[in-house]
Short mmCIF file of C-alpha atoms and ligand atoms in Angstrom, two decimals:
data_model
loop_
_atom_site.label_atom_id
_atom_site.label_comp_id
_atom_site.label_asym_id
_atom_site.label_seq_id
_atom_site.Cartn_x
_atom_site.Cartn_y
_atom_site.Cartn_z
CA MET F 1 42.43 35.06 84.48
CA LYS F 2 39.41 34.58 82.23
CA LYS F 3 35.94 35.36 83.48
CA ILE F 4 34.78 33.05 86.28
CA HIS F 5 31.25 31.65 86.02
CA MET F 6 28.96 30.23 88.71
CA VAL F 7 28.09 27.59 86.10
CA ASP F 8 30.07 27.39 82.84
CA LEU F 9 27.38 26.36 80.37
CA ILE F 10 29.26 27.55 77.29
CA GLY F 11 32.41 25.66 78.26
CA GLN F 12 30.37 22.51 78.72
CA TYR F 13 28.55 23.00 75.40
CA ASN F 14 31.83 23.44 73.53
CA GLN F 15 32.97 19.98 74.70
CA ILE F 16 29.96 18.28 73.06
CA LYS F 17 29.15 20.87 70.40
CA GLU F 18 29.06 18.48 67.47
CA GLU F 19 26.57 16.08 69.05
CA ILE F 20 24.36 18.89 70.32
CA ASP F 21 24.35 20.71 66.98
CA THR F 22 23.48 17.45 65.23
CA THR F 23 20.48 16.66 67.42
CA ILE F 24 19.21 20.24 67.10
CA ALA F 25 19.53 20.09 63.31
CA GLU F 26 17.73 16.74 63.25
CA THR F 27 14.78 18.15 65.16
CA LEU F 28 14.65 21.29 63.03
CA ASN F 29 14.59 19.16 59.91
CA THR F 30 11.80 16.81 61.06
CA GLY F 31 9.41 19.62 61.94
CA MET F 32 8.38 17.56 64.96
CA TYR F 33 8.90 20.18 67.64
CA ILE F 34 6.48 18.93 70.31
CA GLY F 35 6.42 15.26 71.26
CA GLY F 36 7.79 12.66 68.86
CA GLU F 37 10.82 10.35 68.83
CA LYS F 38 13.28 12.61 70.66
CA VAL F 39 11.02 12.96 73.68
CA LYS F 40 10.19 9.26 73.70
CA THR F 41 13.84 8.18 73.41
CA PHE F 42 15.05 10.54 76.11
CA SER F 43 12.29 9.46 78.51
CA GLU F 44 13.21 5.81 77.96
CA ASN F 45 16.92 6.44 78.39
CA LEU F 46 16.34 8.41 81.58
CA ALA F 47 14.10 5.62 82.92
CA ASN F 48 16.90 3.12 82.22
CA TYR F 49 19.49 5.33 83.87
CA LEU F 50 17.35 5.75 86.98
CA HIS F 51 16.11 2.14 87.02
CA VAL F 52 12.53 3.39 87.28
CA ASN F 53 9.47 2.14 85.39
CA HIS F 54 7.93 5.44 84.31
CA VAL F 55 9.46 8.80 83.37
CA ILE F 56 6.90 11.46 82.44
CA PRO F 57 8.61 14.52 80.96
CA CYS F 58 7.04 17.94 81.57
CA GLY F 59 7.61 21.68 81.25
CA ASN F 60 9.83 22.38 84.26
CA GLY F 61 10.65 21.21 87.79
CA THR F 62 7.86 23.27 89.34
CA ASP F 63 5.24 21.65 87.09
CA ALA F 64 6.76 18.27 87.95
CA LEU F 65 6.09 18.91 91.64
CA GLN F 66 2.59 20.19 90.91
CA LEU F 67 1.74 17.16 88.75
CA ALA F 68 3.08 14.81 91.40
CA LEU F 69 0.84 16.37 94.04
CA MET F 70 -2.18 16.47 91.70
CA ALA F 71 -1.83 12.73 91.14
CA LEU F 72 -2.32 12.03 94.87
CA ASP F 73 -5.97 13.22 94.92
CA LEU F 74 -5.53 15.23 98.12
CA LYS F 75 -8.30 17.45 99.55
CA PRO F 76 -8.02 21.14 100.44
CA GLY F 77 -6.56 21.46 103.92
CA ASP F 78 -4.65 18.18 103.76
CA GLU F 79 -1.17 18.65 105.21
CA VAL F 80 2.07 18.24 103.30
CA ILE F 81 5.31 18.23 105.26
CA THR F 82 8.34 19.86 103.66
CA THR F 83 11.47 21.87 104.40
CA PRO F 84 11.68 25.67 104.63
CA PHE F 85 15.30 25.55 103.38
CA THR F 86 14.67 25.01 99.66
CA PHE F 87 13.82 26.77 96.44
CA VAL F 88 10.32 28.21 96.66
CA ALA F 89 8.79 25.84 94.09
CA THR F 90 8.60 22.99 96.60
CA ALA F 91 6.26 24.89 98.92
CA GLU F 92 4.56 26.97 96.23
CA VAL F 93 2.82 24.01 94.59
CA ILE F 94 1.47 22.86 97.96
CA LYS F 95 -0.19 26.24 98.48
CA LEU F 96 -1.35 26.55 94.87
CA LEU F 97 -3.33 23.34 95.25
CA GLY F 98 -5.01 24.56 98.43
CA LEU F 99 -3.05 22.20 100.64
CA LYS F 100 -1.41 23.12 103.91
CA ALA F 101 2.38 23.39 103.97
CA ILE F 102 3.89 22.15 107.21
CA PHE F 103 7.47 23.35 107.53
CA VAL F 104 9.80 21.01 109.37
CA ASP F 105 13.33 22.01 110.33
CA ILE F 106 16.51 20.64 108.74
CA GLU F 107 19.58 18.79 109.96
CA PRO F 108 22.45 21.22 110.60
CA ASP F 109 25.05 19.19 108.69
CA SER F 110 23.23 17.93 105.59
CA TYR F 111 20.74 20.84 105.32
CA ASN F 112 18.09 18.22 104.51
CA ILE F 113 14.79 17.76 106.32
CA ASP F 114 15.21 16.19 109.77
CA PRO F 115 13.34 12.85 110.03
CA ILE F 116 13.00 13.11 113.81
CA LYS F 117 11.16 16.40 113.43
CA ILE F 118 8.97 14.97 110.67
CA GLU F 119 7.63 12.39 113.10
CA GLU F 120 6.74 15.16 115.58
CA ALA F 121 4.84 17.15 112.93
CA ILE F 122 2.49 14.38 111.83
CA THR F 123 -1.24 14.88 112.52
CA PRO F 124 -4.36 13.00 111.34
CA ASN F 125 -4.43 15.43 108.36
CA THR F 126 -0.91 14.66 107.18
CA LYS F 127 -0.96 13.04 103.74
CA CYS F 128 2.42 13.54 102.17
CA ILE F 129 6.09 14.34 102.82
CA ILE F 130 8.20 16.19 100.26
CA PRO F 131 11.89 15.88 101.12
CA VAL F 132 14.26 17.92 98.98
CA HIS F 133 17.66 16.45 98.15
CA LEU F 134 19.45 19.72 98.66
CA PHE F 135 22.72 20.75 97.01
CA GLY F 136 23.19 17.26 95.53
CA GLN F 137 22.87 14.94 98.47
CA THR F 138 19.77 12.88 99.29
CA ALA F 139 17.78 13.30 102.45
CA ASN F 140 17.68 10.38 104.89
CA MET F 141 15.28 8.30 102.79
CA ASP F 142 15.65 5.20 104.94
CA ALA F 143 14.22 7.04 107.95
CA ILE F 144 11.69 9.00 105.87
CA MET F 145 10.27 5.88 104.19
CA LYS F 146 9.94 4.16 107.56
CA ILE F 147 7.92 7.08 108.91
CA ALA F 148 5.83 7.21 105.73
CA ASP F 149 5.10 3.48 105.91
CA ASN F 150 4.14 3.65 109.58
CA HIS F 151 1.73 6.54 109.03
CA ASN F 152 0.53 5.62 105.54
CA LEU F 153 1.86 8.77 103.89
CA PHE F 154 2.92 9.52 100.33
CA VAL F 155 6.48 10.62 99.65
CA ILE F 156 7.43 12.90 96.74
CA GLU F 157 11.17 13.41 96.35
CA ASP F 158 12.15 16.82 95.01
CA ASN F 159 15.24 15.64 93.16
CA ALA F 160 15.91 18.84 91.18
CA GLN F 161 19.37 19.18 92.72
CA ALA F 162 20.51 15.58 93.10
CA ILE F 163 19.86 13.72 89.86
CA GLY F 164 22.31 10.85 89.45
CA SER F 165 23.04 10.52 93.15
CA ASN F 166 23.05 6.99 94.59
CA VAL F 167 21.44 6.31 97.92
CA ILE F 168 21.27 3.28 100.20
CA VAL F 169 17.81 2.42 101.53
CA LYS F 170 17.17 -0.76 103.52
CA GLY F 171 20.60 -1.98 102.49
CA GLU F 172 19.83 -1.60 98.78
CA LYS F 173 21.24 0.92 96.32
CA PHE F 174 18.85 3.25 94.45
CA LYS F 175 19.09 6.36 92.32
CA SER F 176 17.79 9.40 94.17
CA GLY F 177 14.21 10.27 93.24
CA THR F 178 13.14 6.64 92.81
CA ILE F 179 12.60 5.65 96.45
CA GLY F 180 9.42 7.54 97.32
CA HIS F 181 6.09 7.10 95.52
CA ILE F 182 7.02 9.85 93.06
CA GLY F 183 10.22 11.71 92.24
CA THR F 184 10.54 15.00 90.38
CA THR F 185 13.37 16.84 88.70
CA SER F 186 14.18 20.02 86.81
CA PHE F 187 16.24 20.44 83.65
CA PHE F 188 16.76 24.17 84.21
CA PRO F 189 20.05 24.98 82.43
CA SER F 190 22.12 25.31 85.61
CA LYS F 191 20.94 21.99 87.09
CA ASN F 192 23.29 18.99 86.90
CA LEU F 193 21.36 17.65 83.91
CA GLY F 194 20.42 20.95 82.29
CA ALA F 195 18.60 21.69 79.04
CA PHE F 196 19.05 24.80 76.89
CA GLY F 197 15.76 26.13 78.20
CA ASP F 198 13.10 24.86 80.57
CA GLY F 199 12.26 21.23 81.22
CA GLY F 200 11.35 18.79 83.96
CA ALA F 201 10.28 15.23 84.63
CA VAL F 202 8.33 13.10 87.05
CA PHE F 203 9.30 9.49 87.85
CA THR F 204 7.43 6.67 89.51
CA ASN F 205 7.27 2.89 89.63
CA ASP F 206 3.49 2.96 90.15
CA PRO F 207 1.56 2.53 86.88
CA GLU F 208 -1.60 4.20 88.21
CA LEU F 209 0.28 7.27 89.45
CA ALA F 210 2.12 7.39 86.11
CA ARG F 211 -1.20 7.34 84.25
CA LYS F 212 -2.56 10.22 86.35
CA ILE F 213 0.59 12.33 86.06
CA LYS F 214 0.50 11.94 82.28
CA LEU F 215 -3.21 12.75 82.20
CA PHE F 216 -2.91 15.89 84.36
CA GLY F 217 0.04 17.14 82.32
CA ASN F 218 -2.03 16.85 79.16
CA HIS F 219 -5.16 18.90 80.04
CA GLY F 220 -6.73 15.93 81.82
CA SER F 221 -7.03 14.14 78.51
CA SER F 222 -5.88 10.72 77.35
CA LYS F 223 -8.04 10.74 74.21
CA LYS F 224 -7.77 13.82 72.05
CA TYR F 225 -10.58 16.35 72.70
CA TYR F 226 -12.13 14.24 75.50
CA TYR F 227 -11.42 15.34 79.06
CA GLU F 228 -11.51 13.17 82.18
CA SER F 229 -10.36 15.84 84.60
CA ILE F 230 -9.05 19.39 84.88
CA GLY F 231 -5.36 19.37 84.08
CA ILE F 232 -2.58 21.66 82.98
CA ASN F 233 -0.43 21.91 79.87
CA SER F 234 3.10 20.87 80.64
CA ARG F 235 5.47 19.28 78.14
CA LEU F 236 9.14 18.91 77.39
CA ASP F 237 9.78 20.04 73.82
CA ALA F 238 11.67 17.96 71.26
CA LEU F 239 14.71 20.28 71.05
CA GLN F 240 15.26 20.07 74.81
CA ALA F 241 14.71 16.30 74.84
CA GLY F 242 17.34 15.82 72.13
CA ILE F 243 19.84 18.00 73.98
CA LEU F 244 19.13 16.24 77.28
CA ASP F 245 19.55 12.84 75.67
CA VAL F 246 23.08 13.82 74.57
CA LYS F 247 23.92 15.22 78.02
CA LEU F 248 22.48 12.22 79.89
CA LYS F 249 25.33 10.10 78.47
CA TYR F 250 27.79 12.42 80.17
CA LEU F 251 25.94 12.86 83.46
CA ASP F 252 28.14 10.42 85.40
CA SER F 253 31.32 12.03 84.08
CA TYR F 254 29.88 15.46 84.98
CA ILE F 255 29.24 14.18 88.49
CA SER F 256 32.85 12.95 88.72
CA ALA F 257 34.15 16.33 87.55
CA ARG F 258 32.05 18.07 90.19
CA ASN F 259 33.36 15.73 92.88
CA ILE F 260 36.95 16.38 91.84
CA ALA F 261 36.31 20.11 92.06
CA ALA F 262 34.60 19.68 95.46
CA ASP F 263 37.56 17.69 96.82
CA ARG F 264 39.92 20.41 95.62
CA TYR F 265 37.87 23.09 97.42
CA ASP F 266 37.86 20.88 100.55
CA GLN F 267 41.66 20.73 100.54
CA LEU F 268 41.90 24.49 100.15
CA PHE F 269 39.56 25.21 103.08
CA LEU F 270 40.35 22.33 105.40
CA GLY F 271 41.60 23.32 108.85
CA THR F 272 40.24 26.86 108.74
CA ASP F 273 38.40 27.47 112.01
CA ASP F 274 35.46 29.53 110.84
CA ILE F 275 34.81 27.51 107.66
CA LYS F 276 32.80 24.30 107.52
CA ILE F 277 33.20 22.37 104.29
CA PRO F 278 30.22 20.38 102.97
CA TYR F 279 29.33 17.41 105.15
CA ARG F 280 28.93 14.02 103.45
CA VAL F 281 26.23 11.74 104.84
CA GLU F 282 27.06 8.02 104.82
CA TYR F 283 23.92 6.82 103.01
CA SER F 284 24.13 8.98 99.90
CA ASP F 285 26.83 10.10 97.54
CA HIS F 286 27.05 13.78 96.68
CA VAL F 287 26.62 15.13 93.16
CA PHE F 288 27.54 18.69 94.19
CA HIS F 289 24.85 20.70 92.52
CA GLN F 290 26.20 23.35 94.86
CA TYR F 291 29.43 23.53 96.84
CA THR F 292 28.24 25.27 99.97
CA LEU F 293 30.46 26.49 102.77
CA ARG F 294 29.24 27.45 106.17
CA ILE F 295 30.97 30.55 107.56
CA LYS F 296 29.79 31.61 111.00
CA GLU F 297 31.39 34.98 111.59
CA HIS F 298 32.42 36.32 108.23
CA ARG F 299 29.88 35.13 105.67
CA ASP F 300 28.75 38.59 104.61
CA ALA F 301 32.32 39.92 104.51
CA VAL F 302 33.33 36.99 102.30
CA ALA F 303 30.37 37.70 100.01
CA GLU F 304 31.45 41.33 99.77
CA ALA F 305 35.06 40.39 98.95
CA LEU F 306 33.96 37.94 96.25
CA LYS F 307 31.75 40.61 94.72
CA GLU F 308 34.61 43.12 94.68
CA ASN F 309 36.78 40.58 92.90
CA LYS F 310 34.03 39.81 90.38
CA ILE F 311 33.66 36.22 91.52
CA PRO F 312 30.10 34.93 91.35
CA PHE F 313 28.60 33.19 94.37
CA GLY F 314 25.14 32.28 95.65
CA ILE F 315 23.37 32.53 98.98
CA TYR F 316 21.09 29.49 98.87
CA TYR F 317 18.98 30.43 100.71
CA PRO F 318 18.91 33.85 102.40
CA GLN F 319 15.59 33.27 104.18
CA SER F 320 13.59 30.27 105.42
CA LEU F 321 10.47 30.12 103.25
CA HIS F 322 8.05 30.50 106.16
CA HIS F 323 9.48 33.97 106.85
CA SER F 324 8.82 35.36 103.39
CA GLU F 325 5.87 37.66 102.77
CA ALA F 326 3.91 35.16 100.66
CA TYR F 327 4.06 32.51 103.38
CA LYS F 328 3.27 34.75 106.32
CA GLU F 329 0.43 32.51 107.53
CA SER F 330 3.19 29.94 108.17
CA ARG F 331 5.36 32.36 110.13
CA ASP F 332 4.82 30.58 113.46
CA PHE F 333 6.65 27.44 112.40
CA HIS F 334 9.81 27.12 114.43
CA CYS F 335 12.84 26.18 112.31
CA PRO F 336 15.91 27.62 114.06
CA VAL F 337 18.39 25.33 112.30
CA SER F 338 17.20 26.54 108.91
CA ASP F 339 17.20 30.18 110.07
CA GLN F 340 20.80 29.84 111.27
CA ALA F 341 21.90 28.19 108.01
CA CYS F 342 20.44 31.17 106.09
CA LYS F 343 22.90 33.43 107.91
CA GLU F 344 25.96 31.25 107.34
CA VAL F 345 25.81 29.52 103.96
CA ILE F 346 27.58 30.62 100.82
CA SER F 347 27.85 28.62 97.60
CA LEU F 348 30.94 28.95 95.42
CA PRO F 349 31.23 28.50 91.65
CA MET F 350 30.65 24.81 90.90
CA HIS F 351 30.60 23.28 87.45
CA THR F 352 32.25 20.74 85.21
CA GLU F 353 34.85 23.11 83.77
CA LEU F 354 36.44 24.38 87.01
CA THR F 355 40.24 24.34 87.15
CA GLU F 356 42.66 24.22 90.04
CA GLU F 357 43.85 27.69 89.11
CA ILE F 358 40.35 29.20 89.34
CA GLN F 359 39.61 27.43 92.60
CA SER F 360 42.88 28.53 94.25
CA HIS F 361 42.13 32.08 93.20
CA ILE F 362 38.65 31.92 94.76
CA ALA F 363 39.92 30.26 97.94
CA LYS F 364 42.62 32.89 98.40
CA ILE F 365 40.00 35.64 98.47
CA VAL F 366 37.81 33.73 100.92
CA LEU F 367 40.72 32.85 103.21
CA GLU F 368 42.06 36.40 103.32
CA ILE F 369 38.81 37.50 104.95
CA VAL F 370 38.34 34.58 107.30
CA LYS F 371 41.89 34.17 108.61
C1 LIG R 1 15.24 24.26 90.46
C2 LIG R 1 14.39 23.70 91.51
C3 LIG R 1 13.00 23.53 91.34
C4 LIG R 1 12.22 24.09 90.20
O1 LIG R 1 12.65 23.82 88.95
P1 LIG R 1 12.19 24.72 87.69
O2 LIG R 1 12.55 23.87 86.52
O3 LIG R 1 12.96 26.00 87.75
O4 LIG R 1 10.72 24.94 87.78
C5 LIG R 1 12.30 22.89 92.34
N1 LIG R 1 12.90 22.47 93.46
C6 LIG R 1 14.21 22.65 93.68
C7 LIG R 1 14.82 22.16 94.94
C8 LIG R 1 15.01 23.28 92.72
O5 LIG R 1 16.31 23.48 92.97
#
């Protein structure tokens, strides 16, 4: 069997090589490497795909989160509610801006932030909620938006793992990341819409928030060499925008391929006592950024066996954020559901080029340990 990848970026590139090579050559030949037509076109096409008024491209998904928070004009000490079961960037930007991260536990099935526990964590200082649409499935936005409306809170959706997912809110269908006041995403190569380097974007329907996000991402300047505020430098470059514009056309077919692979894994693992296959919530479809099993007894043994057989896997995440050294002032938050998930989750190779043969091979190794 050929080498198994966690994400097969080369296989995916080879399928669309001609188009990708063409856009790269076009950019190289214009000399317009920052800004320009490619960035503008991609931003417009992404806005159309998401049905959102404003897409502001930026340097990466972490900057996208930071820019989103900067646009809200919060004061030091204001509280931002988020999940401890996420990539660090979500919480990092809260702390970087001098805000207080309030960690709220997750739902055991979806791994997304638990709306009931959000309600309990709200204080007079709460200003914003940042749900993360983990592994490719949106958080319960219907419940979260109700809470936000009742308490007058901002909502920033960290959509780095769920771009393209559809979600039902108040009986209406939306693309994930476009329900809250602001949505953010990452174009890190392994994400579902991945560049060939770093990239990110912020989306919003609010023109004033869009103006601020753009301003803060461009050194606080809307007129060259005049500065309205302190900002950062965060841009998507033209090469990445061109590549992303090609891949955006295929995003829905990539999502279908991931779902086919996920269903195949499901069939292979179904009916095994110690294995829980990914749960599907009823209000959101799943774009399977990760295919994550929950294995109560034998997770570490399975990880060991996969390693021995040279099969890549991921433990997303091995530790709730509030237990890591950098967040020790948050250590008293009580998130037992997240802590338990950290001990039981394991993510298997998931990408658009997976075959039945590869998946059966992986499943056999997992099942030998668990059975
Ligand atoms: C990848 C990711 C980010 C950060 O994206 P970068 O482009 O690597 O900065 C933020 N949040 C979540 C949930 C992610 O998975």
